[in-house]
Amino acid sequence: MSGQRRQPGRPGPGRLRVIPNWSHGQERLYVCHPDGRNVAWYDREAARVHLLSVDEEDDVLDALGPYLAGPVAVGPPPVPTAAELARLSLHPDDDLAPNRPGEALLTALDREPGHGPTHLLRPDPRRRALTAEQTVGDALDSLDGAGWRALHSIPLPGGDRIHHLVIGPGGLFAVHSVYARKQRVRIDDPMVTLGRHEPEPLLRRARAAADRASYALTAEVHPLLALTAPADLRLTAPPRDVRVLDDQTLTSLASLGGVLKPADVEALHAMARDRHTWGRV
């Protein structure tokens, strides 16, 4: 059956679901049962359908029918790595990889938009926080080509969350995003002052997020404070163990290396994308 060419199937009855997913800059279409079990995936670039269950070949091709533009090869998948096995066994509802930057804020704003005269006089701080997370998240996602993997809006017990987690050759970083557009930023560890606002212990929060991530992943995670478009940045002294960057310099992470091998990056990413990993931190 391996290498066999098949014509696209007709649209199926809907028993199987087709879920798109981006991996390493390439789109894959996963075919799963309603309970989330994967049975196949379609690699568009290779024009190949990888079957996990030979008995369900016809149903898989029926489900993929609307997505196939020409003949495809059908066969068993290559021997999966441990990270791929973890991904295949992960229920879609427990997979954090599809989370967009600011996912939790987007959900909150959708439920409570905050319309009304009061909000016209005082901008909703959630929208500025969302801008920061989206700006920083886009910068982190751009590191994918350099071997880095990013996750966003990781929920933690107690209603907390990690804004971003980035894993790559240079190690693991828990990233806390801060909206600082056109504001002067002063850092006096652990306090951060934005413009005329009261100082906040943002470095302490960044360290706490990294500590919880280290506990969950049983690996060293470094705290990183990411500022969006600050007008000026002054540090009374270099912060202890916290890296401070802005959205323009986040890509400098790509120059770091020598800490994790590609297989280690994928294994940690597979572990971190599982919602259950974070349930006891």
GROMACS .gro file of C-alpha atoms in nm:
model
  281
    1MET     CA    1   0.000   0.000   0.000
    2SER     CA    2   0.294   0.235   0.068
    3GLY     CA    3   0.342   0.476  -0.222
    4GLN     CA    4   0.005   0.387  -0.375
    5ARG     CA    5  -0.157   0.678  -0.558
    6ARG     CA    6  -0.522   0.743  -0.490
    7GLN     CA    7  -0.765   0.990  -0.635
    8PRO     CA    8  -0.929   1.229  -0.388
    9GLY     CA    9  -1.222   1.081  -0.204
   10ARG     CA   10  -1.567   1.231  -0.191
   11PRO     CA   11  -1.671   1.427   0.121
   12GLY     CA   12  -1.744   1.187   0.401
   13PRO     CA   13  -2.044   1.153   0.629
   14GLY     CA   14  -1.874   1.347   0.909
   15ARG     CA   15  -1.784   1.059   1.137
   16LEU     CA   16  -1.420   1.171   1.136
   17ARG     CA   17  -1.302   1.527   1.205
   18VAL     CA   18  -1.030   1.710   1.012
   19ILE     CA   19  -0.820   1.948   1.227
   20PRO     CA   20  -0.551   2.174   1.072
   21ASN     CA   21  -0.223   2.221   1.258
   22TRP     CA   22   0.099   2.407   1.181
   23SER     CA   23   0.425   2.227   1.262
   24HIS     CA   24   0.774   2.358   1.173
   25GLY     CA   25   0.617   2.611   0.938
   26GLN     CA   26   0.423   2.343   0.747
   27GLU     CA   27   0.052   2.272   0.757
   28ARG     CA   28  -0.076   1.927   0.841
   29LEU     CA   29  -0.435   1.810   0.847
   30TYR     CA   30  -0.504   1.563   1.127
   31VAL     CA   31  -0.795   1.322   1.096
   32CYS     CA   32  -0.948   1.212   1.427
   33HIS     CA   33  -1.247   1.044   1.580
   34PRO     CA   34  -1.503   1.258   1.765
   35ASP     CA   35  -1.333   1.154   2.092
   36GLY     CA   36  -1.004   1.305   1.973
   37ARG     CA   37  -0.815   0.987   1.874
   38ASN     CA   38  -0.598   1.044   1.567
   39VAL     CA   39  -0.624   0.799   1.280
   40ALA     CA   40  -0.423   0.977   1.009
   41TRP     CA   41  -0.263   1.300   0.897
   42TYR     CA   42  -0.221   1.459   0.557
   43ASP     CA   43   0.108   1.626   0.461
   44ARG     CA   44   0.021   1.879   0.190
   45GLU     CA   45   0.378   1.934   0.068
   46ALA     CA   46   0.450   1.562   0.034
   47ALA     CA   47   0.098   1.492  -0.100
   48ARG     CA   48   0.086   1.193   0.132
   49VAL     CA   49  -0.173   1.060   0.374
   50HIS     CA   50  -0.015   0.882   0.670
   51LEU     CA   51  -0.249   0.614   0.805
   52LEU     CA   52  -0.239   0.489   1.161
   53SER     CA   53  -0.522   0.242   1.097
   54VAL     CA   54  -0.532   0.057   0.766
   55ASP     CA   55  -0.891  -0.052   0.827
   56GLU     CA   56  -1.008   0.310   0.819
   57GLU     CA   57  -0.840   0.411   0.492
   58ASP     CA   58  -1.166   0.467   0.303
   59ASP     CA   59  -1.319   0.673   0.585
   60VAL     CA   60  -1.002   0.884   0.611
   61LEU     CA   61  -0.998   0.959   0.239
   62ASP     CA   62  -1.368   1.044   0.250
   63ALA     CA   63  -1.310   1.292   0.533
   64LEU     CA   64  -1.011   1.448   0.354
   65GLY     CA   65  -1.189   1.462   0.019
   66PRO     CA   66  -1.269   1.836   0.026
   67TYR     CA   67  -0.905   1.917   0.107
   68LEU     CA   68  -0.730   1.709  -0.160
   69ALA     CA   69  -0.642   1.886  -0.484
   70GLY     CA   70  -0.503   1.586  -0.674
   71PRO     CA   71  -0.369   1.232  -0.640
   72VAL     CA   72  -0.210   1.148  -0.305
   73ALA     CA   73   0.015   0.871  -0.176
   74VAL     CA   74  -0.138   0.660   0.101
   75GLY     CA   75   0.063   0.454   0.345
   76PRO     CA   76   0.175   0.398   0.700
   77PRO     CA   77   0.364   0.683   0.870
   78PRO     CA   78   0.738   0.676   0.934
   79VAL     CA   79   0.847   0.548   1.274
   80PRO     CA   80   0.742   0.832   1.507
   81THR     CA   81   0.969   1.002   1.754
   82ALA     CA   82   0.873   1.015   2.121
   83ALA     CA   83   0.755   1.375   2.073
   84GLU     CA   84   0.536   1.275   1.780
   85LEU     CA   85   0.388   0.989   1.980
   86ALA     CA   86   0.301   1.233   2.257
   87ARG     CA   87   0.134   1.466   2.004
   88LEU     CA   88  -0.066   1.184   1.847
   89SER     CA   89  -0.195   1.065   2.184
   90LEU     CA   90  -0.293   1.417   2.297
   91HIS     CA   91  -0.662   1.504   2.291
   92PRO     CA   92  -0.727   1.829   2.095
   93ASP     CA   93  -0.895   1.988   2.397
   94ASP     CA   94  -0.576   1.935   2.600
   95ASP     CA   95  -0.339   2.068   2.334
   96LEU     CA   96  -0.212   2.419   2.414
   97ALA     CA   97  -0.015   2.457   2.090
   98PRO     CA   98  -0.308   2.615   1.896
   99ASN     CA   99  -0.339   2.893   2.157
  100ARG     CA  100  -0.296   3.234   2.000
  101PRO     CA  101  -0.090   3.503   2.175
  102GLY     CA  102  -0.325   3.658   2.429
  103GLU     CA  103  -0.575   3.371   2.400
  104ALA     CA  104  -0.709   3.421   2.754
  105LEU     CA  105  -0.752   3.796   2.700
  106LEU     CA  106  -0.926   3.741   2.367
  107THR     CA  107  -1.172   3.507   2.538
  108ALA     CA  108  -1.231   3.752   2.824
  109LEU     CA  109  -1.288   4.046   2.586
  110ASP     CA  110  -1.526   3.837   2.379
  111ARG     CA  111  -1.733   3.756   2.688
  112GLU     CA  112  -1.718   4.106   2.838
  113PRO     CA  113  -1.627   4.363   2.570
  114GLY     CA  114  -1.641   4.649   2.820
  115HIS     CA  115  -1.856   4.889   2.615
  116GLY     CA  116  -2.006   5.200   2.772
  117PRO     CA  117  -1.930   5.567   2.853
  118THR     CA  118  -1.693   5.476   3.137
  119HIS     CA  119  -1.470   5.281   2.905
  120LEU     CA  120  -1.456   5.568   2.657
  121LEU     CA  121  -1.295   5.785   2.924
  122ARG     CA  122  -1.061   5.515   3.056
  123PRO     CA  123  -0.923   5.265   2.802
  124ASP     CA  124  -0.971   4.902   2.895
  125PRO     CA  125  -0.628   4.786   3.026
  126ARG     CA  126  -0.698   4.439   2.888
  127ARG     CA  127  -0.670   4.572   2.534
  128ARG     CA  128  -0.326   4.717   2.598
  129ALA     CA  129  -0.220   4.391   2.761
  130LEU     CA  130  -0.354   4.205   2.457
  131THR     CA  131  -0.154   4.428   2.222
  132ALA     CA  132   0.159   4.351   2.423
  133GLU     CA  133   0.104   3.975   2.418
  134GLN     CA  134   0.022   3.971   2.047
  135THR     CA  135   0.327   4.181   1.959
  136VAL     CA  136   0.562   3.970   2.170
  137GLY     CA  137   0.396   3.646   2.060
  138ASP     CA  138   0.444   3.730   1.692
  139ALA     CA  139   0.812   3.801   1.754
  140LEU     CA  140   0.857   3.469   1.934
  141ASP     CA  141   0.670   3.277   1.663
  142SER     CA  142   0.912   3.420   1.406
  143LEU     CA  143   1.192   3.219   1.576
  144ASP     CA  144   1.042   2.893   1.450
  145GLY     CA  145   1.282   2.880   1.155
  146ALA     CA  146   1.577   2.896   1.396
  147GLY     CA  147   1.462   2.585   1.580
  148TRP     CA  148   1.257   2.751   1.855
  149ARG     CA  149   0.905   2.649   1.963
  150ALA     CA  150   0.666   2.894   2.130
  151LEU     CA  151   0.352   2.836   2.335
  152HIS     CA  152   0.116   3.112   2.443
  153SER     CA  153  -0.129   3.184   2.724
  154ILE     CA  154  -0.054   2.874   2.932
  155PRO     CA  155  -0.319   2.838   3.205
  156LEU     CA  156  -0.204   2.769   3.561
  157PRO     CA  157  -0.400   2.669   3.870
  158GLY     CA  158  -0.550   2.960   4.061
  159GLY     CA  159  -0.632   3.162   3.749
  160ASP     CA  160  -0.272   3.257   3.673
  161ARG     CA  161  -0.104   3.200   3.340
  162ILE     CA  162   0.230   3.218   3.166
  163HIS     CA  163   0.211   3.470   2.882
  164HIS     CA  164   0.458   3.283   2.662
  165LEU     CA  165   0.695   2.989   2.688
  166VAL     CA  166   0.971   2.961   2.429
  167ILE     CA  167   1.192   2.655   2.391
  168GLY     CA  168   1.496   2.636   2.166
  169PRO     CA  169   1.868   2.570   2.128
  170GLY     CA  170   1.941   2.840   2.388
  171GLY     CA  171   1.718   2.688   2.657
  172LEU     CA  172   1.372   2.763   2.796
  173PHE     CA  173   1.229   3.108   2.875
  174ALA     CA  174   0.906   3.206   3.048
  175VAL     CA  175   0.819   3.541   2.891
  176HIS     CA  176   0.610   3.807   3.065
  177SER     CA  177   0.480   4.072   2.823
  178VAL     CA  178   0.439   4.435   2.929
  179TYR     CA  179   0.273   4.718   2.735
  180ALA     CA  180   0.517   5.010   2.743
  181ARG     CA  181   0.444   5.199   2.423
  182LYS     CA  182   0.604   5.547   2.428
  183GLN     CA  183   0.663   5.523   2.802
  184ARG     CA  184   0.982   5.564   2.998
  185VAL     CA  185   1.061   5.243   3.182
  186ARG     CA  186   1.267   5.231   3.498
  187ILE     CA  187   1.370   4.900   3.654
  188ASP     CA  188   1.484   4.882   4.014
  189ASP     CA  189   1.476   4.509   4.093
  190PRO     CA  190   1.212   4.380   4.156
  191MET     CA  191   1.008   4.693   4.077
  192VAL     CA  192   0.926   4.820   3.728
  193THR     CA  193   0.792   5.173   3.675
  194LEU     CA  194   0.608   5.256   3.353
  195GLY     CA  195   0.583   5.628   3.287
  196ARG     CA  196   0.393   5.797   3.571
  197HIS     CA  197   0.231   5.477   3.695
  198GLU     CA  198   0.303   5.330   4.035
  199PRO     CA  199   0.592   5.079   4.045
  200GLU     CA  200   0.493   4.713   4.019
  201PRO     CA  201   0.694   4.401   4.114
  202LEU     CA  202   0.698   4.268   3.758
  203LEU     CA  203   1.037   4.101   3.791
  204ARG     CA  204   0.904   3.904   4.087
  205ARG     CA  205   0.610   3.790   3.872
  206ALA     CA  206   0.843   3.692   3.589
  207ARG     CA  207   1.056   3.485   3.829
  208ALA     CA  208   0.749   3.320   3.980
  209ALA     CA  209   0.625   3.216   3.634
  210ALA     CA  210   0.965   3.071   3.545
  211ASP     CA  211   0.982   2.882   3.875
  212ARG     CA  212   0.642   2.724   3.814
  213ALA     CA  213   0.741   2.630   3.461
  214SER     CA  214   1.065   2.474   3.589
  215TYR     CA  215   0.866   2.266   3.836
  216ALA     CA  216   0.618   2.151   3.569
  217LEU     CA  217   0.881   2.062   3.309
  218THR     CA  218   1.156   1.944   3.548
  219ALA     CA  219   1.397   2.165   3.353
  220GLU     CA  220   1.562   2.502   3.407
  221VAL     CA  221   1.341   2.784   3.280
  222HIS     CA  222   1.473   3.142   3.270
  223PRO     CA  223   1.251   3.447   3.332
  224LEU     CA  224   1.230   3.708   3.057
  225LEU     CA  225   1.055   4.045   3.069
  226ALA     CA  226   0.945   4.164   2.723
  227LEU     CA  227   0.858   4.534   2.683
  228THR     CA  228   0.663   4.657   2.382
  229ALA     CA  229   0.794   4.977   2.221
  230PRO     CA  230   0.928   5.161   2.527
  231ALA     CA  231   1.044   5.519   2.474
  232ASP     CA  232   1.335   5.472   2.712
  233LEU     CA  233   1.471   5.203   2.944
  234ARG     CA  234   1.680   5.266   3.254
  235LEU     CA  235   1.810   5.001   3.492
  236THR     CA  236   1.956   5.093   3.830
  237ALA     CA  237   2.146   4.764   3.809
  238PRO     CA  238   2.128   4.456   3.585
  239PRO     CA  239   1.838   4.246   3.719
  240ARG     CA  240   1.941   3.924   3.888
  241ASP     CA  241   1.875   3.627   3.656
  242VAL     CA  242   1.605   3.807   3.453
  243ARG     CA  243   1.664   3.893   3.088
  244VAL     CA  244   1.497   4.220   2.978
  245LEU     CA  245   1.428   4.273   2.607
  246ASP     CA  246   1.187   4.471   2.393
  247ASP     CA  247   0.982   4.343   2.101
  248GLN     CA  248   1.253   4.454   1.857
  249THR     CA  249   1.533   4.264   2.028
  250LEU     CA  250   1.346   3.942   2.110
  251THR     CA  251   1.477   3.789   1.789
  252SER     CA  252   1.826   3.800   1.943
  253LEU     CA  253   1.727   3.477   2.118
  254ALA     CA  254   1.793   3.308   1.785
  255SER     CA  255   2.166   3.364   1.839
  256LEU     CA  256   2.165   3.158   2.159
  257GLY     CA  257   2.257   2.791   2.146
  258GLY     CA  258   2.449   2.506   2.297
  259VAL     CA  259   2.190   2.421   2.562
  260LEU     CA  260   1.929   2.195   2.400
  261LYS     CA  261   1.955   1.956   2.108
  262PRO     CA  262   1.671   1.951   1.852
  263ALA     CA  263   1.534   1.627   1.997
  264ASP     CA  264   1.531   1.783   2.345
  265VAL     CA  265   1.347   2.089   2.213
  266GLU     CA  266   1.078   1.871   2.057
  267ALA     CA  267   1.043   1.652   2.367
  268LEU     CA  268   1.004   1.953   2.598
  269HIS     CA  269   0.761   2.118   2.357
  270ALA     CA  270   0.552   1.800   2.346
  271MET     CA  271   0.543   1.795   2.726
  272ALA     CA  272   0.466   2.167   2.760
  273ARG     CA  273   0.179   2.167   2.511
  274ASP     CA  274  -0.013   1.914   2.723
  275ARG     CA  275  -0.257   2.097   2.951
  276HIS     CA  276  -0.220   1.827   3.218
  277THR     CA  277   0.149   1.914   3.258
  278TRP     CA  278   0.048   2.238   3.429
  279GLY     CA  279  -0.222   2.107   3.662
  280ARG     CA  280  -0.009   2.078   3.977
  281VAL     CA  281   0.217   2.384   3.974
   0.00000   0.00000   0.00000
